[in-house]
Amino acid sequence: MTVAPRHSMAILFGWLLLVALVAMTGVLTPPGAWYAALDKPPLTPPDWLFPLAWTTLYLMMAVAAWRATLRVPAAERFTVLWPFVAQLAANGLWSILFFGLHWIFVALADLLLLWGLILLTISRFARVSSLAAWLLVPYLAWVGFAGYLNAGIGWLNG
C-alpha cells in the first residue's frame, strides 16, 4: 500500500496526538504523597525512571500504530487497529484508577486487561508489519512489570 508522504506524516501526527492525550491522564493524576507513603515491593524503580520509560514507550506505540496503519489495507484497518485503540483506553484508565481513585486492585484488573489487549495488538500488527509488532514488545514487558508492582503494592498495603 502506497501512501503519499504528506498523508504518511499526517497519520503519524494523528497517532502521536492520540497517544499524547492518553499520556495526559498520567500527568493529570500524578503519584503524589499518597503513592510516596505506600510500601513498595522489591525492584521498584526510582521515581525519575517512570516518566522516562513512559515517554519512550508512548513514542514507540505511536510509531507502531503509524507503521501498521501504513501497511494495512483499508478493508482490514478496523480489525487490525481497534485493539490498539482499546489498549490506549485501558492504559489511560489505569492512572485514573490507581493514582486518582486509589483503587489498587481495580487498577490491577485493568492492567490484566491492558496486557491482554497489548498481546492482541501485537498479534494483529504482526500480520501487517513485523516492525510495528516488535515496537510493542518493550511496552508489553513494562506493563507486565507494572502488574508486579501494582500487585505488590496491593499486597503490602492491604
Coordinates of C-alpha atoms in Angstrom, one line a residue:
M1 CA 0.0 0.0 0.0
T2 CA 1.5 3.3 -1.0
V3 CA 0.7 6.4 1.0
A4 CA 1.7 9.9 -0.1
P5 CA 4.5 11.3 2.1
R6 CA 2.2 14.2 3.4
H7 CA -0.5 11.7 4.3
S8 CA 2.0 9.5 6.0
M9 CA 3.2 12.4 8.2
A10 CA -0.5 13.3 8.9
I11 CA -1.1 9.7 10.1
L12 CA 1.9 9.8 12.3
F13 CA 0.9 13.1 13.8
G14 CA -2.6 11.8 14.4
W15 CA -1.2 8.8 16.3
L16 CA 1.2 11.0 18.2
L17 CA -1.6 13.3 19.2
L18 CA -3.9 10.4 20.4
V19 CA -1.1 8.8 22.4
A20 CA -0.2 12.2 23.9
L21 CA -3.8 12.6 25.0
V22 CA -3.7 9.2 26.8
A23 CA -0.4 10.2 28.4
M24 CA -2.1 13.3 29.8
T25 CA -4.0 11.0 32.2
G26 CA -0.7 10.3 33.9
V27 CA 0.1 14.0 34.0
L28 CA -3.3 14.8 35.4
T29 CA -3.1 12.1 38.1
P30 CA 0.4 12.3 39.5
P31 CA 1.6 9.9 42.2
G32 CA 1.8 12.5 44.9
A33 CA 2.1 12.0 48.7
W34 CA -0.4 9.0 48.7
Y35 CA 2.0 7.0 46.5
A36 CA 5.1 8.1 48.3
A37 CA 3.7 6.8 51.6
L38 CA 2.9 3.3 50.3
D39 CA 5.1 0.3 51.0
K40 CA 6.6 -0.8 47.7
P41 CA 7.7 -4.3 46.5
P42 CA 11.4 -5.1 45.8
L43 CA 12.7 -3.9 42.5
T44 CA 10.6 -0.8 42.5
P45 CA 12.5 1.6 40.2
P46 CA 13.3 5.2 41.3
D47 CA 10.5 7.7 40.6
W48 CA 12.6 9.5 37.9
L49 CA 12.6 6.4 35.7
F50 CA 8.8 6.2 35.2
P51 CA 8.4 9.4 33.1
L52 CA 11.4 8.5 31.0
A53 CA 10.2 4.9 30.4
W54 CA 6.7 6.0 29.6
T55 CA 7.8 8.8 27.2
T56 CA 9.9 6.2 25.3
L57 CA 7.1 3.7 25.3
Y58 CA 4.5 6.2 24.1
L59 CA 6.7 7.2 21.2
M60 CA 7.2 3.6 20.3
M61 CA 3.5 2.9 20.5
A62 CA 2.7 5.8 18.2
V63 CA 5.3 4.7 15.6
A64 CA 4.0 1.2 15.8
A65 CA 0.4 2.3 15.1
W66 CA 1.7 4.5 12.3
R67 CA 3.6 1.7 10.7
A68 CA 0.6 -0.7 11.0
T69 CA -1.7 1.9 9.5
L70 CA 0.5 2.5 6.5
R71 CA 0.7 -1.3 5.8
V72 CA -2.9 -2.5 6.4
P73 CA -5.3 -2.5 3.6
A74 CA -8.3 -0.1 4.1
A75 CA -10.7 -3.0 4.4
E76 CA -8.8 -4.5 7.3
R77 CA -8.0 -1.3 9.2
F78 CA -10.6 -1.6 11.9
T79 CA -9.7 -5.3 12.6
V80 CA -6.0 -4.5 12.9
L81 CA -6.3 -1.2 14.7
W82 CA -9.2 -1.5 17.2
P83 CA -7.1 -3.4 19.8
F84 CA -4.5 -0.7 19.8
V85 CA -7.2 2.0 20.5
A86 CA -8.7 -0.2 23.1
Q87 CA -5.4 -0.7 24.9
L88 CA -4.9 3.0 24.8
A89 CA -8.2 3.4 26.7
A90 CA -7.2 0.8 29.3
N91 CA -3.8 2.4 29.6
G92 CA -5.3 5.8 30.4
L93 CA -7.8 4.4 32.7
W94 CA -5.1 2.7 34.9
S95 CA -3.7 6.1 36.0
I96 CA -7.1 7.3 37.0
L97 CA -7.9 4.1 38.9
F98 CA -4.6 3.8 40.7
F99 CA -3.4 7.3 41.3
G100 CA -6.6 9.2 41.0
L101 CA -9.0 7.0 42.9
H102 CA -6.5 4.8 44.8
W103 CA -8.4 1.6 43.7
I104 CA -5.3 -0.6 43.7
F105 CA -7.0 -3.9 42.9
V106 CA -9.4 -2.5 40.3
A107 CA -6.3 -0.9 38.7
L108 CA -4.6 -4.4 38.7
A109 CA -7.7 -5.8 36.9
D110 CA -7.3 -3.0 34.3
L111 CA -3.6 -3.9 33.9
L112 CA -4.5 -7.5 33.2
L113 CA -7.0 -6.4 30.5
L114 CA -4.4 -4.0 29.2
W115 CA -1.8 -6.7 29.0
G116 CA -4.2 -8.9 27.0
L117 CA -5.1 -6.1 24.7
I118 CA -1.4 -5.4 24.0
L119 CA -0.9 -9.1 23.2
L120 CA -3.8 -8.9 20.8
T121 CA -2.5 -5.7 19.3
I122 CA 1.0 -7.3 18.7
S123 CA -0.7 -10.2 17.1
R124 CA -2.8 -8.0 14.7
F125 CA 0.2 -5.7 13.9
A126 CA 2.4 -8.7 13.2
R127 CA 0.1 -9.6 10.3
V128 CA 0.9 -6.3 8.5
S129 CA 4.3 -5.1 9.9
S130 CA 6.8 -7.1 12.0
L131 CA 8.4 -3.8 13.0
A132 CA 5.1 -2.5 14.3
A133 CA 4.7 -5.6 16.4
W134 CA 8.2 -5.6 17.8
L135 CA 8.0 -2.0 18.8
L136 CA 5.3 -3.0 21.2
V137 CA 7.2 -5.8 22.9
P138 CA 9.0 -3.5 25.4
Y139 CA 5.6 -2.0 26.3
L140 CA 4.2 -5.5 26.9
A141 CA 7.2 -6.2 29.2
W142 CA 6.9 -2.9 31.1
V143 CA 3.1 -3.4 31.6
G144 CA 3.9 -6.9 32.9
F145 CA 6.4 -5.4 35.3
A146 CA 3.9 -2.7 36.3
G147 CA 1.5 -5.6 37.1
Y148 CA 4.1 -7.0 39.5
L149 CA 4.5 -3.5 41.1
N150 CA 0.7 -3.0 41.3
A151 CA 0.1 -6.4 42.8
G152 CA 3.0 -5.9 45.3
I153 CA 1.6 -2.6 46.4
G154 CA -1.8 -4.1 46.9
W155 CA -0.4 -7.0 48.9
L156 CA 1.9 -4.8 51.0
N157 CA -0.7 -2.1 51.7
G158 CA -3.9 -4.2 52.1

